[in-house]
mmCIF file of N, CA, C and O in Angstrom:
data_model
loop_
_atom_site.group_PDB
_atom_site.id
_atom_site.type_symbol
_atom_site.label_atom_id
_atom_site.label_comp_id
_atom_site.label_asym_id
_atom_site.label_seq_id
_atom_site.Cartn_x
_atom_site.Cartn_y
_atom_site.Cartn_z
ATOM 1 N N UNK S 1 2.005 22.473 5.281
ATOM 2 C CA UNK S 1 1.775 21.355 6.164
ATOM 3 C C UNK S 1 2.709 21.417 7.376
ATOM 4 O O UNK S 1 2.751 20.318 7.928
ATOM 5 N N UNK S 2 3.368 22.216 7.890
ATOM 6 C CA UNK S 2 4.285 22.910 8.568
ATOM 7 C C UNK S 2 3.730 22.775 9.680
ATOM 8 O O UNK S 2 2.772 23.534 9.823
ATOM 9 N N UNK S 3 4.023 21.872 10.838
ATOM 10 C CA UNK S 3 3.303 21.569 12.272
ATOM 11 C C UNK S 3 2.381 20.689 11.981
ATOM 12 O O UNK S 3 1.505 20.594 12.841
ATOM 13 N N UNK S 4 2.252 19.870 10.875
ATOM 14 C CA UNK S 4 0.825 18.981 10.932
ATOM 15 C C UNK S 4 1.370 18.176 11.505
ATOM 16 O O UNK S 4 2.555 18.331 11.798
ATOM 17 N N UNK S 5 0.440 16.666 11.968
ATOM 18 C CA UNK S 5 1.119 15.110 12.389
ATOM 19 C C UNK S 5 1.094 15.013 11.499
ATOM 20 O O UNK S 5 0.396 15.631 10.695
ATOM 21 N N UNK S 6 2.237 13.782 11.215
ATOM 22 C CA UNK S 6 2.228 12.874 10.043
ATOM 23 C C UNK S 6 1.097 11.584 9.849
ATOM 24 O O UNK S 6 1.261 10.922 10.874
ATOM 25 N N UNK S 7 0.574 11.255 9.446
ATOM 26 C CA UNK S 7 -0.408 10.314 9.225
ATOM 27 C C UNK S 7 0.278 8.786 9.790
ATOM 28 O O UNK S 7 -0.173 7.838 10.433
ATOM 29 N N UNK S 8 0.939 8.950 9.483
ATOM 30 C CA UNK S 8 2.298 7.610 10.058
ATOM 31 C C UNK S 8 2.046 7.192 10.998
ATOM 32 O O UNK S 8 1.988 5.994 11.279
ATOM 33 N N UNK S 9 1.713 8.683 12.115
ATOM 34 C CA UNK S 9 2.177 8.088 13.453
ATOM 35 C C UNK S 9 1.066 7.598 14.107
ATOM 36 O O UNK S 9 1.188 7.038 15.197
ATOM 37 N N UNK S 10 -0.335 7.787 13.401
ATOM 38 C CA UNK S 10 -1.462 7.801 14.057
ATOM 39 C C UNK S 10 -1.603 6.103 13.277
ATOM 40 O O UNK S 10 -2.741 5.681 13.070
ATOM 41 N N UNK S 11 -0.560 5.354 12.947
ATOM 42 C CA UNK S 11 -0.847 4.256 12.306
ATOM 43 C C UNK S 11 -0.227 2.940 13.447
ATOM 44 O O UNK S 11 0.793 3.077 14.122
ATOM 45 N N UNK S 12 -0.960 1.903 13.451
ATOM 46 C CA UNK S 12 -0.109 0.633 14.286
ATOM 47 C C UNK S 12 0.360 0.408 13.260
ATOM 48 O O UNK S 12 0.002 0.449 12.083
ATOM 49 N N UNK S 13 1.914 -0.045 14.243
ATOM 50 C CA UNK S 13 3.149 -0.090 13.504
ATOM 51 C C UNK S 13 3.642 -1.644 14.019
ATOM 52 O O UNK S 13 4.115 -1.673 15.155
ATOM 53 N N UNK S 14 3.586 -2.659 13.436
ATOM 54 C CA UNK S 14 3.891 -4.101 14.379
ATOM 55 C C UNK S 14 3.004 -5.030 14.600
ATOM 56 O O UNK S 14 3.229 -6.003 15.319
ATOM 57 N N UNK S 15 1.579 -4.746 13.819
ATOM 58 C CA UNK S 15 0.636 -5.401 13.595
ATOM 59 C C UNK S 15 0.719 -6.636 13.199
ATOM 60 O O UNK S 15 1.058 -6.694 12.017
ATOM 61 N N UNK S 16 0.442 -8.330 14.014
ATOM 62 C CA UNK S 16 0.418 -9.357 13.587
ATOM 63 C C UNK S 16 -0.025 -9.177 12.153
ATOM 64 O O UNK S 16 -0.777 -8.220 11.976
ATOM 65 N N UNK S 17 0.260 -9.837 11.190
ATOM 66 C CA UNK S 17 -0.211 -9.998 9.892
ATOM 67 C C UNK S 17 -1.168 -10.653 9.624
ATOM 68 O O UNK S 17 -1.133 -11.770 10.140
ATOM 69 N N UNK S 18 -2.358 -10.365 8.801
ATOM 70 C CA UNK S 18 -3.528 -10.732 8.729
ATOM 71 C C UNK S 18 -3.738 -12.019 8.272
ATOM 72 O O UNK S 18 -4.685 -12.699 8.666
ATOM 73 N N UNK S 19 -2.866 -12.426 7.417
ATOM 74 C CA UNK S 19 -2.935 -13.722 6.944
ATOM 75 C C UNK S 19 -1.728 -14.379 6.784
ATOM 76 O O UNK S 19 -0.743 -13.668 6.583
ATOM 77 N N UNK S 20 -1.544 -15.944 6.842
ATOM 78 C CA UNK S 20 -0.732 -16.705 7.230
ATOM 79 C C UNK S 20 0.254 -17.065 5.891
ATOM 80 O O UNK S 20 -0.305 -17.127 4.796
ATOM 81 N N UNK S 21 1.257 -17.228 5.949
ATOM 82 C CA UNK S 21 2.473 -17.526 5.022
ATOM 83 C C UNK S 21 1.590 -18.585 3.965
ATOM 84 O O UNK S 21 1.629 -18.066 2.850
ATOM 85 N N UNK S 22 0.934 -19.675 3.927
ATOM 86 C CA UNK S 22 0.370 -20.482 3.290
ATOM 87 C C UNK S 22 -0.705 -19.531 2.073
ATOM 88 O O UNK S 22 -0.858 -19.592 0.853
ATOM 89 N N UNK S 23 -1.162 -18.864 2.942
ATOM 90 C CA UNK S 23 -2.318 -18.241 2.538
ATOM 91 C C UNK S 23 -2.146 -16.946 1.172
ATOM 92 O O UNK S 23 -2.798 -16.442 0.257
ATOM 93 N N UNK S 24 -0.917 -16.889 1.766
ATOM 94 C CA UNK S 24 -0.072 -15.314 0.813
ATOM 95 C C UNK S 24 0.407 -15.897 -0.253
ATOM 96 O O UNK S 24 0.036 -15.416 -1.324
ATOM 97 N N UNK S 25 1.390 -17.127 -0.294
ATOM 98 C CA UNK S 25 1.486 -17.969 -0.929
ATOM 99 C C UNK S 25 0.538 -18.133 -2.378
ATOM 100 O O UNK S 25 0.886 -18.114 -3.559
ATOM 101 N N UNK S 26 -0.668 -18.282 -1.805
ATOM 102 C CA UNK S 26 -1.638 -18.891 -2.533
ATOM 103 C C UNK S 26 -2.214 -18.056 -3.568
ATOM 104 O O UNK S 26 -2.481 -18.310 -4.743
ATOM 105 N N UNK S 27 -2.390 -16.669 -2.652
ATOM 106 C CA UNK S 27 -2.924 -15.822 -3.140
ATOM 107 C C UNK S 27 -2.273 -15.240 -4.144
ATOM 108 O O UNK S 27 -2.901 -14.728 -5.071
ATOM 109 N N UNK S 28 -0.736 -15.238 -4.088
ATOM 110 C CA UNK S 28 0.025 -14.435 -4.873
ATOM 111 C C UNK S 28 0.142 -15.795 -6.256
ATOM 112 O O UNK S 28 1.178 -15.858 -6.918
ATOM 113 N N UNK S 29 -0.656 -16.464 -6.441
ATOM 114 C CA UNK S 29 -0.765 -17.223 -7.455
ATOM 115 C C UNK S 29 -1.878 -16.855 -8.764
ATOM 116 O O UNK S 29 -1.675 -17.156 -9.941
ATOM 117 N N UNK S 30 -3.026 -16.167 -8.261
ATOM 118 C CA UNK S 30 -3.833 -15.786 -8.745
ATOM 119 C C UNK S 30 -3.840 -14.387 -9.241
ATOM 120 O O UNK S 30 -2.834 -13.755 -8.921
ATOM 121 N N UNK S 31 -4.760 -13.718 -9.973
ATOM 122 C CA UNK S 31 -4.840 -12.539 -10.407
ATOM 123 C C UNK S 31 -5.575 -11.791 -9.435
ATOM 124 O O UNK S 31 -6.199 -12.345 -8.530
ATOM 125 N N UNK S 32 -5.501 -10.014 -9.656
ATOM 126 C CA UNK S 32 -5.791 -9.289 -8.566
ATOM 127 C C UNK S 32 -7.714 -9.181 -8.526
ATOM 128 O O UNK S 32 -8.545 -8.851 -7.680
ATOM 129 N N UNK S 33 -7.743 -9.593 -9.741
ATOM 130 C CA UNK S 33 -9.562 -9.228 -10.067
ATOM 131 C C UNK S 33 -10.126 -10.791 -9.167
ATOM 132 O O UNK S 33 -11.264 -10.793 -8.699
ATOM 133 N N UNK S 34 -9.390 -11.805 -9.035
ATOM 134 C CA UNK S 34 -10.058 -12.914 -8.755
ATOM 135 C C UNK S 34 -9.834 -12.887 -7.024
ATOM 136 O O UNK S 34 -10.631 -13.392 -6.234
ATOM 137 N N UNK S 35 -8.727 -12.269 -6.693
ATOM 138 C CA UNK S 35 -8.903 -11.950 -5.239
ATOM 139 C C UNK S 35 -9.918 -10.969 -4.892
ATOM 140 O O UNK S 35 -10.495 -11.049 -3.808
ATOM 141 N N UNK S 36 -10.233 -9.869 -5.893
ATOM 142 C CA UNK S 36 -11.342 -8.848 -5.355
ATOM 143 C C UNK S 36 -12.273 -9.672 -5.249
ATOM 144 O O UNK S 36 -12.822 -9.896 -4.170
ATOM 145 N N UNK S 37 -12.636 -10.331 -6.508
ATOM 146 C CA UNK S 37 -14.024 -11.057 -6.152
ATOM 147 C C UNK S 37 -13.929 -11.940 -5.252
ATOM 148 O O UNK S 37 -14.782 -11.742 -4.386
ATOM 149 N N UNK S 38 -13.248 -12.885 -5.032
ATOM 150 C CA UNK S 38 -13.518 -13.762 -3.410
ATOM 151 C C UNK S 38 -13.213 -13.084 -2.494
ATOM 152 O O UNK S 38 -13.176 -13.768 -1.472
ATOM 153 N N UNK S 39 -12.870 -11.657 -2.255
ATOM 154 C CA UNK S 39 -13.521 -10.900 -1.280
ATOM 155 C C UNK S 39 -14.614 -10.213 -1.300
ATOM 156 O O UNK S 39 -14.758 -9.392 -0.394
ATOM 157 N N UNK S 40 -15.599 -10.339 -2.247
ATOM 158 C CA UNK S 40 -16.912 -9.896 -2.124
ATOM 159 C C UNK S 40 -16.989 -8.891 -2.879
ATOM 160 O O UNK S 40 -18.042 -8.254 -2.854
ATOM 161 N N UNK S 41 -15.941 -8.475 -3.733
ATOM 162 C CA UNK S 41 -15.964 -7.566 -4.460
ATOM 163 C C UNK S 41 -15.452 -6.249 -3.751
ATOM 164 O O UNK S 41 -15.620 -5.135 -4.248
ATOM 165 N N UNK S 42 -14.758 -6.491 -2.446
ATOM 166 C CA UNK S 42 -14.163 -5.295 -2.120
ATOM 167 C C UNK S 42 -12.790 -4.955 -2.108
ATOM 168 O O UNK S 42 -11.914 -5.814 -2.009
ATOM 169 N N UNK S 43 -12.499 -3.415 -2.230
ATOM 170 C CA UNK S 43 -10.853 -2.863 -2.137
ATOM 171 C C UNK S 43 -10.882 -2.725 -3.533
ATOM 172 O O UNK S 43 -9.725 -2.308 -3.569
ATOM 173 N N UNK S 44 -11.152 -2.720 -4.486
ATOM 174 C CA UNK S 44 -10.421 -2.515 -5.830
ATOM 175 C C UNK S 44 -10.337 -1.329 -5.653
ATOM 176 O O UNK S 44 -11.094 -0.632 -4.978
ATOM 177 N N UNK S 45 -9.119 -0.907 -6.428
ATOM 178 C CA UNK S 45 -8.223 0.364 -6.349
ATOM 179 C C UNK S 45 -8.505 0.987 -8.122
ATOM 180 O O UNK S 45 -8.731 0.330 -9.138
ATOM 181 N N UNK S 46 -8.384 2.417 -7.941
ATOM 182 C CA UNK S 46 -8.637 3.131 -9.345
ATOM 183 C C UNK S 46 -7.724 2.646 -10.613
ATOM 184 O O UNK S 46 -6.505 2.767 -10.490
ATOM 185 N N UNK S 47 -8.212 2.144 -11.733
ATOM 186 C CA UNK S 47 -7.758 1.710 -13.107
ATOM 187 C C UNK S 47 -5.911 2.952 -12.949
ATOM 188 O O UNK S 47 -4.785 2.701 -13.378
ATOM 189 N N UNK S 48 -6.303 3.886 -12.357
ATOM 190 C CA UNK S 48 -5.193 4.926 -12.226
ATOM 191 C C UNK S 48 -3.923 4.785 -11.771
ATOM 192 O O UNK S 48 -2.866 5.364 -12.019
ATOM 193 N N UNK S 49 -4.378 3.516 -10.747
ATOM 194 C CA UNK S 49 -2.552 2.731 -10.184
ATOM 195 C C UNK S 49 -2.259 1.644 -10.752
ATOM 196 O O UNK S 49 -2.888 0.591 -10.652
ATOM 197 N N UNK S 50 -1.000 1.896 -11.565
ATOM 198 C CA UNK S 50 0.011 1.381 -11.966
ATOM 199 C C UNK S 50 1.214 1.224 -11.257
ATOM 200 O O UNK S 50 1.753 1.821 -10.326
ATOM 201 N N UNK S 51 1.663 -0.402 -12.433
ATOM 202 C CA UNK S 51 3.099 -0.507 -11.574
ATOM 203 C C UNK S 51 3.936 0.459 -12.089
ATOM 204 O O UNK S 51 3.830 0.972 -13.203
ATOM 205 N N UNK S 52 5.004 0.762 -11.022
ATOM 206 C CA UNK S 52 6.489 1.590 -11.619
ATOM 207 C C UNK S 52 6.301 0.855 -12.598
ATOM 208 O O UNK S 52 5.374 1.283 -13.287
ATOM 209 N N UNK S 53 6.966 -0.488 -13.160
ATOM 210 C CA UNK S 53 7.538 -0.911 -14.462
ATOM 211 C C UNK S 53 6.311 -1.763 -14.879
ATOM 212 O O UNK S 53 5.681 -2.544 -14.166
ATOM 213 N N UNK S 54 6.150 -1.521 -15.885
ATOM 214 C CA UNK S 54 4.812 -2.301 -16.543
ATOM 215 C C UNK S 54 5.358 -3.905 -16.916
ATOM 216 O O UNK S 54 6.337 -4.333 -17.528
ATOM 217 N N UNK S 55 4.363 -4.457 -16.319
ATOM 218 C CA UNK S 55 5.011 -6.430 -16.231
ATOM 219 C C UNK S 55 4.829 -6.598 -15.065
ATOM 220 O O UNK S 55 4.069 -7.495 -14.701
ATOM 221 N N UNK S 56 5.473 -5.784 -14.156
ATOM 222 C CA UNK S 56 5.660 -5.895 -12.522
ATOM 223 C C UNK S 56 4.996 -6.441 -12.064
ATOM 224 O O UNK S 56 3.943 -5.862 -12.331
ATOM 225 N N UNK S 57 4.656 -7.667 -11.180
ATOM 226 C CA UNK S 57 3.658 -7.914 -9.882
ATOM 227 C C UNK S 57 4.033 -7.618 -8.428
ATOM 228 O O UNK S 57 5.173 -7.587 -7.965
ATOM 229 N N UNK S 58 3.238 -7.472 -7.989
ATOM 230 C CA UNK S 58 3.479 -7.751 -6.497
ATOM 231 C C UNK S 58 2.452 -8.230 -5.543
ATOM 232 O O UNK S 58 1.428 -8.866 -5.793
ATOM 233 N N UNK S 59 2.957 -7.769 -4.288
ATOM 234 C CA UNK S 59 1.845 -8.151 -3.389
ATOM 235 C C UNK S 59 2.697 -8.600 -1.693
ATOM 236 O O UNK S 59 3.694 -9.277 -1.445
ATOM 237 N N UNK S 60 1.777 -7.883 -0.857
ATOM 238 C CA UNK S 60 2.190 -7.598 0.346
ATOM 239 C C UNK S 60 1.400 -6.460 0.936
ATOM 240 O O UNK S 60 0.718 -5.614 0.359
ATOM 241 N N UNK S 61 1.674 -6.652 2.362
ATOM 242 C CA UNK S 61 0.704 -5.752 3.672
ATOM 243 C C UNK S 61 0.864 -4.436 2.688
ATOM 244 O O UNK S 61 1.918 -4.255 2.079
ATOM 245 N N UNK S 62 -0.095 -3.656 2.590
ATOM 246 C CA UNK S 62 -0.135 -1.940 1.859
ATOM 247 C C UNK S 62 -0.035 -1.070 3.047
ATOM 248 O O UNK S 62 -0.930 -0.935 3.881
ATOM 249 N N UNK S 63 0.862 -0.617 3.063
ATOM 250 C CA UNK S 63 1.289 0.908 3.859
ATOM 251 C C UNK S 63 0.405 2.227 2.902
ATOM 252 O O UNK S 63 0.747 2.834 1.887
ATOM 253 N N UNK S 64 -0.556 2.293 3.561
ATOM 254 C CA UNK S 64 -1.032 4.036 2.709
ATOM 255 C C UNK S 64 -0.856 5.170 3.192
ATOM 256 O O UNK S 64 -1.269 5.384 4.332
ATOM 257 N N UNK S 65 -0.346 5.966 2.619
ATOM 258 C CA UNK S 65 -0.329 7.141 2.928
ATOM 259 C C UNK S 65 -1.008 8.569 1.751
ATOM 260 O O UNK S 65 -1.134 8.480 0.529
ATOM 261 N N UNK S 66 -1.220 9.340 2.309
ATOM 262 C CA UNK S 66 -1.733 10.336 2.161
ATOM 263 C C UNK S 66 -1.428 11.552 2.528
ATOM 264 O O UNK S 66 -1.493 12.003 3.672
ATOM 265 N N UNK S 67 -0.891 12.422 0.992
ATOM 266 C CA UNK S 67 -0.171 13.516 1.166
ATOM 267 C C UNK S 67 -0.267 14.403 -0.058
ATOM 268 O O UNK S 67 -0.785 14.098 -1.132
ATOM 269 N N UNK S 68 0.179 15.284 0.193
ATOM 270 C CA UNK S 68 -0.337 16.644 -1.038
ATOM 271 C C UNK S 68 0.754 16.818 -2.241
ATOM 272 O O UNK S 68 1.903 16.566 -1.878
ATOM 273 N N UNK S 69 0.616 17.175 -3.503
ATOM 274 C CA UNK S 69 1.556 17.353 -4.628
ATOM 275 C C UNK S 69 2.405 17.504 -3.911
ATOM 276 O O UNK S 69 2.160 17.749 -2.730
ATOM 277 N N UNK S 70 4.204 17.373 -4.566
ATOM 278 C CA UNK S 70 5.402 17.657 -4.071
ATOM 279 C C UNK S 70 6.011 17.863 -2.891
ATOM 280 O O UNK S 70 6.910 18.643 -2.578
ATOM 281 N N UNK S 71 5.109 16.674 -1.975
ATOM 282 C CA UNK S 71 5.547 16.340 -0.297
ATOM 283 C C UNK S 71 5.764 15.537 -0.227
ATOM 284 O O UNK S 71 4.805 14.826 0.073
ATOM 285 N N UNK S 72 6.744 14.994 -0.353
ATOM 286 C CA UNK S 72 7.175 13.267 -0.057
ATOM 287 C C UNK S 72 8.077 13.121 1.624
ATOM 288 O O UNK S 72 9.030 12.524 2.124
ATOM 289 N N UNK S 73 7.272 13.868 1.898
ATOM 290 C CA UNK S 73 7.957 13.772 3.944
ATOM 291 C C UNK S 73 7.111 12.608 4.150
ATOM 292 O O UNK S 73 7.717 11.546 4.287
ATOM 293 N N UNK S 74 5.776 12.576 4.205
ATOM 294 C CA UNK S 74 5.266 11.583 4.767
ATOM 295 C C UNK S 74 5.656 9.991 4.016
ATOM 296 O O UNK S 74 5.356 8.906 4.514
ATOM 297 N N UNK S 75 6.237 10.153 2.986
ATOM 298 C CA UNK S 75 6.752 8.572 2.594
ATOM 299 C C UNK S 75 7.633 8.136 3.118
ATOM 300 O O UNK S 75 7.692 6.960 3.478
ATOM 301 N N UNK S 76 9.089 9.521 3.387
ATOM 302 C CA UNK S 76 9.896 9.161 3.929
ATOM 303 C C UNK S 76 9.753 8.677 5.488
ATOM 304 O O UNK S 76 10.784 8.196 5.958
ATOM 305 N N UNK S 77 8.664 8.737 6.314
ATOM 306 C CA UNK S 77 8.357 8.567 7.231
ATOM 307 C C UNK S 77 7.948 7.179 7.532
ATOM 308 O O UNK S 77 8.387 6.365 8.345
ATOM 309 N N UNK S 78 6.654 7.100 6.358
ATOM 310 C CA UNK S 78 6.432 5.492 5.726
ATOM 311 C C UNK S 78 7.840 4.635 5.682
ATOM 312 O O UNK S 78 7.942 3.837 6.613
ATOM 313 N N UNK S 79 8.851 4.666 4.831
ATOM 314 C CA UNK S 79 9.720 3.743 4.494
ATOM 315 C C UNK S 79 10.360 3.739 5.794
ATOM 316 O O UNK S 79 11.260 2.903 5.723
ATOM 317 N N UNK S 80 10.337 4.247 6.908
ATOM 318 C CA UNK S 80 11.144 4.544 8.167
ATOM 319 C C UNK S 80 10.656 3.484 8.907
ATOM 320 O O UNK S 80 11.522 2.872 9.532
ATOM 321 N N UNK S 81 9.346 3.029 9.037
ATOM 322 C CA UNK S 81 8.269 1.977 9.949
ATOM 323 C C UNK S 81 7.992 0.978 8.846
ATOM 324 O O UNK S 81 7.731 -0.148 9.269
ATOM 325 N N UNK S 82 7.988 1.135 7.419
ATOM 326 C CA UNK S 82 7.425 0.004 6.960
ATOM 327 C C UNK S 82 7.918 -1.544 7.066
ATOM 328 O O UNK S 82 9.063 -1.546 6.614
ATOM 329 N N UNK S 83 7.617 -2.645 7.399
ATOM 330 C CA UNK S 83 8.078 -3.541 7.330
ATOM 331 C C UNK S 83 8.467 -4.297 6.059
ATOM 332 O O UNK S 83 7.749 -4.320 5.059
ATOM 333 N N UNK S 84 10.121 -5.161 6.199
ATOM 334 C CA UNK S 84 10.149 -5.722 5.323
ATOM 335 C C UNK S 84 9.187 -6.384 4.372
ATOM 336 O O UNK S 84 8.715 -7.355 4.963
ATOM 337 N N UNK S 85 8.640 -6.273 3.029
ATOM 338 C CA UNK S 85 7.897 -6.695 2.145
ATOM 339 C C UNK S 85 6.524 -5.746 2.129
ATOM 340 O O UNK S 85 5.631 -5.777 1.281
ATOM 341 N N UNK S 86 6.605 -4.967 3.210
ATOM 342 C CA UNK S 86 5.272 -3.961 2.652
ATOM 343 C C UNK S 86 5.232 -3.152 1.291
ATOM 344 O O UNK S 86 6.118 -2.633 0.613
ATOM 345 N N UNK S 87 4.350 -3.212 1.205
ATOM 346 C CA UNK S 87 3.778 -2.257 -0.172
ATOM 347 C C UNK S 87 3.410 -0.718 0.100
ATOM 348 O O UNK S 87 2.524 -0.490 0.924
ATOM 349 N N UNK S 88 4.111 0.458 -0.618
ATOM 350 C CA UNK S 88 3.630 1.871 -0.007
ATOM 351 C C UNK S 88 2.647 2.010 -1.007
ATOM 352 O O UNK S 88 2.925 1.689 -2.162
ATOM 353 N N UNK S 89 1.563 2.435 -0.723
ATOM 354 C CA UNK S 89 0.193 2.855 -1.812
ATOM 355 C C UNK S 89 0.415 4.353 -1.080
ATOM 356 O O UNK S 89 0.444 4.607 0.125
ATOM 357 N N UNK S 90 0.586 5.419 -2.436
ATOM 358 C CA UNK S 90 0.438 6.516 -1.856
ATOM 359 C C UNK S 90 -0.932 7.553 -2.608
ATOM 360 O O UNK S 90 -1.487 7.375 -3.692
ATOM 361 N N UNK S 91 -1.078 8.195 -1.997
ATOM 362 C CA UNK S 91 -2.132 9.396 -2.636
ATOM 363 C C UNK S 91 -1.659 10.731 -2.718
ATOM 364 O O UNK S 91 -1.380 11.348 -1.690
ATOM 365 N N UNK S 92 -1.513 11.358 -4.124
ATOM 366 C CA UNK S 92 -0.763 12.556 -3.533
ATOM 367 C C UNK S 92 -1.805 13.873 -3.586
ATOM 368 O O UNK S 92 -1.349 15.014 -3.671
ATOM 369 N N UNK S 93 -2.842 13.683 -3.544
ATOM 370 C CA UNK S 93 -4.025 14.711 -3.507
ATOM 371 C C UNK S 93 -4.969 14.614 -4.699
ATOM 372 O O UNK S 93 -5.619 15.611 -5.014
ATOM 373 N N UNK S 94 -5.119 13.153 -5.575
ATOM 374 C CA UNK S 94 -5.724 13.300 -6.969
ATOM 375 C C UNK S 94 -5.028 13.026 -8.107
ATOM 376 O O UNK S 94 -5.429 12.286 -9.005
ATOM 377 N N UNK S 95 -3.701 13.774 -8.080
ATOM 378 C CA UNK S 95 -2.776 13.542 -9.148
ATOM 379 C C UNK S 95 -2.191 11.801 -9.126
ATOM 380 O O UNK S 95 -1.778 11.123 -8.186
ATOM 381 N N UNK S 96 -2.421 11.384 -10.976
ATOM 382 C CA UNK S 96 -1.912 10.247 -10.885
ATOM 383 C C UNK S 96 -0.555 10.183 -11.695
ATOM 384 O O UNK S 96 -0.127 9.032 -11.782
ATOM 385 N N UNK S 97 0.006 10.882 -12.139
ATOM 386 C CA UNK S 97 1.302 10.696 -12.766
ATOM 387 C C UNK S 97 2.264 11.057 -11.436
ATOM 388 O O UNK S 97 3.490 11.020 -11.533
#
């Protein structure tokens, strides 16, 4: 990957936030299946992502990135722009462990 761009940079970085402090609030009250469905049933993510620590919740803006087995440049790039409380969702080519 030696001379590629990073995916990072081709990303807005400073983006008003989509939804309002009240709203995040609210949401982070409920479960993740009941937010898919009052969005119409879209975004659900593969049975395959898990939290680091099992119990864990979260929730916040998702930073994604996309990168190949045993390259973690482009995260470090991610955590460089991500904003306080973002979430990194990464892909590392398929592999889920």
């Amino acid at each position: 990957m030696r001379g590629a761009k990073s995916a990072i940079t081709r990303c807005r970085v400073g983006v008003e936030p989509m939804f309002d402090d009240n709203f995040l609030r609210q949401a982070k009250s409920v479960g993740a299946a009941t937010l898919h469905e009052a969005a119409g049933r879209t975004g659900a993510l593969p049975s395959t992502i898990k939290p680091v620590v099992s119990g864990w919740r979260l929730s916040g803006p998702a930073l994604t990135i996309a990168t190949t087995p045993r390259n973690n440049v482009w995260i470090h790039d991610a955590l460089a722009v991500a904003a306080p409380g973002s979430v990194l969702v990464v892909s590392c080519g398929g592999l889920s462990e």
